[in-house]
Coordinates of C-alpha atoms in Angstrom, one line a residue:
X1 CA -42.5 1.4 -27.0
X2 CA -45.5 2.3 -29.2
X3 CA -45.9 0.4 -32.6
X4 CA -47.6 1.0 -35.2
X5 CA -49.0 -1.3 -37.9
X6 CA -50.0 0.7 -41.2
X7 CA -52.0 -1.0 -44.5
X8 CA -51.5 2.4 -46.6
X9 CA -49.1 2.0 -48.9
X10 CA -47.1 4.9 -50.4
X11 CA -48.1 4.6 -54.2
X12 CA -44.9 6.9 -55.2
X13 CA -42.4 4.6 -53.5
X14 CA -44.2 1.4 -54.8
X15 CA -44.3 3.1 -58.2
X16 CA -40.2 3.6 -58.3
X17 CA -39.9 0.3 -56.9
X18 CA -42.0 -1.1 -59.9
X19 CA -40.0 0.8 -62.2
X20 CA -36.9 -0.9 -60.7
X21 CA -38.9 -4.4 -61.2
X22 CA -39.8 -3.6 -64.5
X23 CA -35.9 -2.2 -65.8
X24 CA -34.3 -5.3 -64.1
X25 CA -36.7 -7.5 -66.0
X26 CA -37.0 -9.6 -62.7
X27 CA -39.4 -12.1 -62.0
X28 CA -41.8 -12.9 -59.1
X29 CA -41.2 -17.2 -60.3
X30 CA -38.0 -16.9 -60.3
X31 CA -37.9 -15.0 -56.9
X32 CA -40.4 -17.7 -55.6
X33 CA -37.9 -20.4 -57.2
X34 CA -35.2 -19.1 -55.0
X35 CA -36.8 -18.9 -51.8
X36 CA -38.0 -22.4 -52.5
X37 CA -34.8 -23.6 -53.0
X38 CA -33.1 -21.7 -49.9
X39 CA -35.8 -22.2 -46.8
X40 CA -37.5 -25.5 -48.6
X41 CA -40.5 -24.8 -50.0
X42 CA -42.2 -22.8 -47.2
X43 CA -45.4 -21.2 -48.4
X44 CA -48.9 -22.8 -47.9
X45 CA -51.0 -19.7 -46.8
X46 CA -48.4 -17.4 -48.9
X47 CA -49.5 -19.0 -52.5
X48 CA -52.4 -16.7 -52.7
X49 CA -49.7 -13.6 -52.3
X50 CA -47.6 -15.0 -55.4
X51 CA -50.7 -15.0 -57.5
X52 CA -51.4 -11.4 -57.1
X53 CA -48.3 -10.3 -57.1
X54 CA -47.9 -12.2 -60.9
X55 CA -51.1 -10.3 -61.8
X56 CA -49.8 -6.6 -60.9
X57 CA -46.4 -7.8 -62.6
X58 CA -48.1 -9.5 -66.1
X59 CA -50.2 -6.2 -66.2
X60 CA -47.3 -4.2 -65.8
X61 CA -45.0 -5.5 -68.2
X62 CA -47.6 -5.4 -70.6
X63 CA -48.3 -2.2 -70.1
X64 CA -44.4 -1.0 -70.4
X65 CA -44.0 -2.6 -73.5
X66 CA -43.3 0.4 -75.5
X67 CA -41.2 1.6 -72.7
X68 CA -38.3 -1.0 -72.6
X69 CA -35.9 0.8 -74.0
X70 CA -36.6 3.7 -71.5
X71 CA -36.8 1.2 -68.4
X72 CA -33.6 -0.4 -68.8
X73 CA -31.6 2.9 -69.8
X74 CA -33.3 4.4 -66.3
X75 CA -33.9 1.5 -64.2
X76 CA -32.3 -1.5 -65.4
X77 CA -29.0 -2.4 -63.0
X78 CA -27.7 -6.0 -62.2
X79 CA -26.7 -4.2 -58.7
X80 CA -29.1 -5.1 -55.9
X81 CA -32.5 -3.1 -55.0
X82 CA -30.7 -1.0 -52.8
X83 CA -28.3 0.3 -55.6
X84 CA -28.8 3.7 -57.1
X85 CA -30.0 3.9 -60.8
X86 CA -29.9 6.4 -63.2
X87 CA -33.8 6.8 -62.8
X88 CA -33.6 7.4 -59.2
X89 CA -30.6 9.8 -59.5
X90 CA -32.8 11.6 -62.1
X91 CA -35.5 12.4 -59.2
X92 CA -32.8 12.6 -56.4
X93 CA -34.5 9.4 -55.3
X94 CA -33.3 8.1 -51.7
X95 CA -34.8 5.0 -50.1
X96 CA -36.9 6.8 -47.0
X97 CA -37.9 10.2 -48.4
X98 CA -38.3 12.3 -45.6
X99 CA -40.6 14.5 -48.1
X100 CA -43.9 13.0 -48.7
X101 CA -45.8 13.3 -51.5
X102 CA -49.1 13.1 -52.2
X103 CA -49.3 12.7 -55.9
X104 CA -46.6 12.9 -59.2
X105 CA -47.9 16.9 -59.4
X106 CA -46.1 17.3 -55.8
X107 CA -42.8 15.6 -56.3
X108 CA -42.4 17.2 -59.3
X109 CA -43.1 20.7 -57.5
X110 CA -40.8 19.9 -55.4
X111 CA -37.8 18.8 -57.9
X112 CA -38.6 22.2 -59.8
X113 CA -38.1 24.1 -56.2
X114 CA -34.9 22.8 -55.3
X115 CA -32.1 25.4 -56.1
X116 CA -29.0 24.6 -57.5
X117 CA -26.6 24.3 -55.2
X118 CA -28.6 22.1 -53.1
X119 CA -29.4 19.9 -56.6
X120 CA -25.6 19.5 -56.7
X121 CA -25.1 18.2 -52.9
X122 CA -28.1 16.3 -53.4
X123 CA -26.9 14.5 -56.4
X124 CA -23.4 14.2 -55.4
X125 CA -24.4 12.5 -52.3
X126 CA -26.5 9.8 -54.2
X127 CA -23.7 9.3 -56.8
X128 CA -21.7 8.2 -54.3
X129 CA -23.2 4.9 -54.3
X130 CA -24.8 4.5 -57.6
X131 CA -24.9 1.0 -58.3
X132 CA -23.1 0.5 -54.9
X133 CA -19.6 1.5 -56.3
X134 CA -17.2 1.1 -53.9
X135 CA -16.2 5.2 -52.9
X136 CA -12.4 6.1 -52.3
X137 CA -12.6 8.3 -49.7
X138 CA -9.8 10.7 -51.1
X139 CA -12.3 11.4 -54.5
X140 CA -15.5 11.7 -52.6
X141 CA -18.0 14.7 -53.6
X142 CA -17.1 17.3 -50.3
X143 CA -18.7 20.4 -51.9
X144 CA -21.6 22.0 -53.8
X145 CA -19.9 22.9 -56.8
X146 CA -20.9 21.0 -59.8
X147 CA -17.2 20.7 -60.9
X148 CA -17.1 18.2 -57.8
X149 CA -19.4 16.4 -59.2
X150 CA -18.3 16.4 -62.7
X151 CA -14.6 15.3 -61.4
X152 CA -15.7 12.6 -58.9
X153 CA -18.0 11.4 -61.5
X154 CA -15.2 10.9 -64.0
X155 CA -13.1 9.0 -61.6
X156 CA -16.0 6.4 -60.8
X157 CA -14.6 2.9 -61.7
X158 CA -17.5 2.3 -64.3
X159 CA -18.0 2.0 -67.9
X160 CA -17.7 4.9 -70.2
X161 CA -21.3 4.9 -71.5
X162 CA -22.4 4.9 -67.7
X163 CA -20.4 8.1 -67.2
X164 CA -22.3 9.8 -70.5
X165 CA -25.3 8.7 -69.1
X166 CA -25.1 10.2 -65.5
X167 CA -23.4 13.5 -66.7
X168 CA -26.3 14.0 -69.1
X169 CA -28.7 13.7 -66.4
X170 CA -26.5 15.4 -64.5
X171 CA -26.5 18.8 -66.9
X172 CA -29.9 18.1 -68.2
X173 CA -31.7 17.5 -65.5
X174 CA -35.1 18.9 -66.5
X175 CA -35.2 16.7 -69.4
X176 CA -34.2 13.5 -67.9
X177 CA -36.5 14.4 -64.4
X178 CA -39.3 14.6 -67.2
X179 CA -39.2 11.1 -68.5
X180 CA -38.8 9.2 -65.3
X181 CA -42.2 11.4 -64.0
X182 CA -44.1 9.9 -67.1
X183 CA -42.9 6.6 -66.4
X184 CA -43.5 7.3 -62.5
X185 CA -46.8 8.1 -63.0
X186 CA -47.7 5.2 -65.6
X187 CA -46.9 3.5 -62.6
X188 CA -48.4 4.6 -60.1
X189 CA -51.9 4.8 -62.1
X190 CA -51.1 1.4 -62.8
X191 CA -51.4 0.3 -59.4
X192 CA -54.1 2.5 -58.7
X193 CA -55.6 -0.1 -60.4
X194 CA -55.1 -2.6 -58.6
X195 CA -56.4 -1.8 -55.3
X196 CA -58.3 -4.4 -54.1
X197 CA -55.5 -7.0 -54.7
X198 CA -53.2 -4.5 -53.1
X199 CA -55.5 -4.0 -50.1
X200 CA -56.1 -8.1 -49.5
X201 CA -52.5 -8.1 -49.9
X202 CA -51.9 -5.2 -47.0
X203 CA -54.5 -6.6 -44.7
X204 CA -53.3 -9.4 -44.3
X205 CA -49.5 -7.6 -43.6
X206 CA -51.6 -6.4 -40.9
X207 CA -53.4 -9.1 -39.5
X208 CA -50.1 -11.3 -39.4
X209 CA -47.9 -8.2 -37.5
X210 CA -50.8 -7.2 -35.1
X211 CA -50.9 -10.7 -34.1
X212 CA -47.1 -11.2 -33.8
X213 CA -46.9 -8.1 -32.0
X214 CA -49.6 -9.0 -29.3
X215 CA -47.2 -12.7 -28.4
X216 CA -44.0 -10.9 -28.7
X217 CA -40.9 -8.4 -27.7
X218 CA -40.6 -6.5 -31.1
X219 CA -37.2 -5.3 -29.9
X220 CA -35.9 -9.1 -29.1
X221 CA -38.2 -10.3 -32.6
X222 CA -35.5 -8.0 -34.4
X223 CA -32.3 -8.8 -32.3
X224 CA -33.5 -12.7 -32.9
X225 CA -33.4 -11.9 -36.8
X226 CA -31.0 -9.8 -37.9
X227 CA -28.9 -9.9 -34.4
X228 CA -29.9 -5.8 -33.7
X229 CA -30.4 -4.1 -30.5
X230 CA -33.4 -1.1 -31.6
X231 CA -33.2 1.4 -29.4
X232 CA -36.1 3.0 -27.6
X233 CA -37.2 5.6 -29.6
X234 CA -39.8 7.8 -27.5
X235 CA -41.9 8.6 -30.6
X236 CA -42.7 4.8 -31.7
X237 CA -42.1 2.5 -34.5
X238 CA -44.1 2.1 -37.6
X239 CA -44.6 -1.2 -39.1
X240 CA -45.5 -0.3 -43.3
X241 CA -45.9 -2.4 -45.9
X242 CA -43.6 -3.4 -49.1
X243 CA -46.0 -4.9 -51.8
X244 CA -43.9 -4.5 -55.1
X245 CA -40.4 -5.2 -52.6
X246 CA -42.5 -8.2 -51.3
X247 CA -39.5 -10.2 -49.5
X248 CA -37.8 -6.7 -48.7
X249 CA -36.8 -5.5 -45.0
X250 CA -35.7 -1.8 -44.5
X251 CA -35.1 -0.6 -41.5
X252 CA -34.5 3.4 -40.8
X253 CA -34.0 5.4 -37.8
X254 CA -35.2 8.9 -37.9
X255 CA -32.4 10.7 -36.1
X256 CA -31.0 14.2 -36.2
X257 CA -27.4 15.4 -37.9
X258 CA -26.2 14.5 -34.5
X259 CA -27.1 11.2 -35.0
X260 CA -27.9 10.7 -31.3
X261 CA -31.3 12.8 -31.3
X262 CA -34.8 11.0 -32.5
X263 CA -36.6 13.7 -34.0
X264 CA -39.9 10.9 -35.6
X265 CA -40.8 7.4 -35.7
X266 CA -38.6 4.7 -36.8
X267 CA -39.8 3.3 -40.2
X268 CA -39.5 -0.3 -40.8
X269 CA -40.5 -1.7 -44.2
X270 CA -41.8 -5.4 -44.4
X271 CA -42.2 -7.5 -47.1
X272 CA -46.1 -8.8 -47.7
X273 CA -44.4 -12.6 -48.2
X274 CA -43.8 -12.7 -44.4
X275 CA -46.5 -14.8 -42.6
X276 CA -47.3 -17.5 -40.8
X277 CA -45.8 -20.0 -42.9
X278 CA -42.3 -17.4 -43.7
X279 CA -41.6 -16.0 -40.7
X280 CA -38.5 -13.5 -41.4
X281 CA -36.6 -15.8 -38.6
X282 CA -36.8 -18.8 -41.2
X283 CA -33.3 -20.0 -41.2
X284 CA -31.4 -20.9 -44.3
X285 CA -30.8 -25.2 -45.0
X286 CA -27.0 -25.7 -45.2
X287 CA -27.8 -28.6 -47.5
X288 CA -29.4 -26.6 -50.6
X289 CA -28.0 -24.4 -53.1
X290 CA -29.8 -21.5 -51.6
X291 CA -26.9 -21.7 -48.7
X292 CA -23.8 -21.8 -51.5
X293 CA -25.3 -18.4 -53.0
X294 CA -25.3 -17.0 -49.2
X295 CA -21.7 -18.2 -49.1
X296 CA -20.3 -16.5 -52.4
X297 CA -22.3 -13.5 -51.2
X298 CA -20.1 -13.4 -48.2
X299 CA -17.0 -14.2 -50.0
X300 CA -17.9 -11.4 -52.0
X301 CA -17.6 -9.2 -49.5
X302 CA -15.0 -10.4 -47.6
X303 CA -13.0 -9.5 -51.0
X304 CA -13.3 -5.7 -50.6
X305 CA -10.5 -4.1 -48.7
X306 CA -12.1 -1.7 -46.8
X307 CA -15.3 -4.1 -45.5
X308 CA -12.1 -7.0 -44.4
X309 CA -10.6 -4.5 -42.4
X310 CA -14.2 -3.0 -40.6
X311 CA -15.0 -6.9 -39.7
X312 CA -11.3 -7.2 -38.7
X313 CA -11.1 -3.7 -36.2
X314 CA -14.5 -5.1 -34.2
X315 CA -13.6 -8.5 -34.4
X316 CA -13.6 -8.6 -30.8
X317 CA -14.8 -5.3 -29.7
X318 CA -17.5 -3.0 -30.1
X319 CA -17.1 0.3 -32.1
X320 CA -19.6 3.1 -33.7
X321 CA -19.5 4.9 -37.0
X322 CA -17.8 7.9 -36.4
X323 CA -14.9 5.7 -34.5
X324 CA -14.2 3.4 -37.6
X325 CA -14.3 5.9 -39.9
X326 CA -11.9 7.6 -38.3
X327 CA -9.4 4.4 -37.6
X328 CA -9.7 3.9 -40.9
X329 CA -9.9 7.1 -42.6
X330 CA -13.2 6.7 -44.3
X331 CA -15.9 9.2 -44.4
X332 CA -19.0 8.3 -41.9
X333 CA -20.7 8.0 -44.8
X334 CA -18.4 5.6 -46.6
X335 CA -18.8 3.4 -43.0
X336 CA -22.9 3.5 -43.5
X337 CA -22.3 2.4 -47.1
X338 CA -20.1 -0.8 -46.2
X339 CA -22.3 -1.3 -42.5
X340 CA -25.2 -2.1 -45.2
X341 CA -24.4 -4.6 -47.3
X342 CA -22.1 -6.2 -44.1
X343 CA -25.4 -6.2 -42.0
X344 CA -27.6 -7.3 -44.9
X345 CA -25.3 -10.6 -45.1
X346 CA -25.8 -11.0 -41.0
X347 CA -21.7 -10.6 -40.8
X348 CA -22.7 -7.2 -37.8
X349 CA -24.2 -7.6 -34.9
X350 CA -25.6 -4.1 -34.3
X351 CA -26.6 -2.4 -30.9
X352 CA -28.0 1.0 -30.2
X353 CA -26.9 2.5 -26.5
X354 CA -27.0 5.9 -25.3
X355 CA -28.4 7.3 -28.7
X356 CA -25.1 5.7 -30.5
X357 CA -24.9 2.8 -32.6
X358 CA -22.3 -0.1 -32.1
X359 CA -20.7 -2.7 -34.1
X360 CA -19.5 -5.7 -33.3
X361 CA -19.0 -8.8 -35.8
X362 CA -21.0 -11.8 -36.2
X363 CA -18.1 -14.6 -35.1
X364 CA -20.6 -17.4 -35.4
X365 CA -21.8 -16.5 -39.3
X366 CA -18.2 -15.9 -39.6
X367 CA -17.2 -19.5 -38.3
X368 CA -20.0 -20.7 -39.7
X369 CA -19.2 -19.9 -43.8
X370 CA -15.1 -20.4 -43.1
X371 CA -16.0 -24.1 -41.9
X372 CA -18.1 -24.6 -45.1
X373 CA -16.1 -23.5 -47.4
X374 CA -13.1 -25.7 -45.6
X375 CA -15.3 -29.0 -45.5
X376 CA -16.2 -28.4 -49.1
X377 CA -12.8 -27.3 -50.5
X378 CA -10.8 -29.6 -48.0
X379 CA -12.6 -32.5 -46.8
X380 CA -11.8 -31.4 -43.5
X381 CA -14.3 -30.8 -40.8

């Protein structure tokens, strides 16, 4: 399988991601702090990243500081980076774009040409899992009619204020798309500005995957981190990097409706942190804090009725999207949105055969966090 290693960056995407940074009021030391604490300290070579990295984000937040108040309304969640925000509902934001743009002018061309109905399916399909609300499959958005919207928006299970807020970008969606494009492209002219420690940042992204690629399986590199089989898609992979995202790892799959048919590349996006001294396989020390987090994380989950019962129905089988959601009456959809955060916590093993994609639980991480939590709570090994 061809790969592909790329140094551009997509200035847009890192711009929204910066805006997300920025609204969160996150951290890069404190990020640092954390990875310190759960893999022990790892970087040597990786210092040198940290540094620029604090330099793009003390500019930034300088900067922004007259636009606080417009960051957090837009941006600021205590959700994940995956989650959907106002600010990327307001530009129909999705995580791989399959439009590219070349500058702020284009994307906002594009939001002007989209008509109406399409705005409403567009939205309604990103509200489903703003700030990664659980959806109940019986209120989901099904239609094109804004009164779908409207209805599912009102039966979300958040706060009041957050339902004023959405509708109102919902109905005004020229003002609100507006604001977020001036704050998209302070962003992005931001950055600009920072090219040269972007660029040492990107080449060495390069240098470190080139190299990896050359001594090893890609495929088995991926299976041997996150415990999934790629498939062999006949048009390549391609390796970009995530600067502002810098411990982030996307992976997407650029199939057709049918899901079976690979109509481009699959799109992988790294973090810069990952070198030669954190290589993404870098397990976890059960004997630091950075493991307890891990295990409330998968507590969490655990929790929520629908993502108990997925683990539970492939337990000790294998099953793809379309089959669970339909044992379990839950929109394909729905299944994507739980498969997620479930594979982002290594609780799914995932392998792609025939053009389909199957599911299996991770027993051993599983086994693993049950015999923790009954050696801490119980004394019991």
């Amino acid at each position: 399988m061809k790969i592909k290693v790329c140094q551009k960056i997509d200035y847009i995407a890192e711009g929204m991601a910066l805006l997300q940074h920025l609204g969160r009021e996150e951290k890069y030391f404190i990020l640092k702090e954390k990875i310190d604490k759960k893999y022990g300290s790892p970087f040597e070579e990786g210092l040198e990243k940290w540094k620029r990295l604090n330099q793009i984000e003390q500019e930034a937040e300088a900067v922004f500081l007259e636009d606080k108040e417009e960051l957090c309304y837009y941006f600021g969640t205590e959700e994940d980076e995956d989650s959907i925000c106002a600010g990327r509902l307001a530009l129909l934001w999705e995580e791989f774009q399959k439009e590219r743009f070349a500058d702020i002018a284009a994307l906002k061309a594009y939001l002007d040409g989209i008509p109406e109905n399409e705005f409403y399916k567009k939205f309604g399909m990103l509200l489903q899992t703003y700030k990664n609300i659980e959806c109940d499959d019986s209120k989901m958005v099904k239609t094109n009619e804004p009164l779908a919207v409207i209805s599912y928006l009102m039966q979300m299970e958040i706060k009041d204020e957050e339902k004023w807020k959405v509708q109102n970008i919902f109905i005004h969606r020229a003002e609100h798309q507006e604001k977020v494009l001036r704050l998209l492209e302070k962003a992005c002219a931001l950055l600009m500005r920072f090219q040269n420690e972007i660029s040492f940042l990107t080449q060495g992204f390069v240098q470190y995957w080139e190299a990896m690629l050359q001594e090893e399986n890609f495929a088995d590199y991926i299976k041997d981190v996150i415990g999934v089989q790629i498939g062999d898609n006949p048009h390549g992979i391609c390796l970009y990097p995530s600067v502002i995202r810098a411990n982030a790892f996307i992976m997407y799959s650029n199939l057709e409706d049918d899901g079976k048919t690979y109509c481009g590349q699959d799109i992988y996006r790294m973090g810069i942190l990952f070198g030669t001294d954190f290589d993404m396989r870098t397990r976890r020390s059960h004997q630091d804090i950075g493991y307890e987090n891990y295990v409330m994380q998968v507590l969490k989950l655990l929790s929520d009725k629908s993502k108990f019962e997925i683990l539970s129905y492939i337990h000790n089988k294998e099953a793809y999207g379309s089959e669970l959601a339909k044992r379990l009456n839950l929109t394909t959809a729905t299944v994507s949105h739980h498969m997620s955060a479930l594979l982002a916590a290594a609780l799914v093993n995932v392998t792609r055969r025939d053009k389909r994609v199957y599911y299996s639980a991770n027993k051993e991480a599983l086994a693993e966090v049950l015999d923790y939590c009954k050696n801490v709570l119980t004394d019991k090994s």
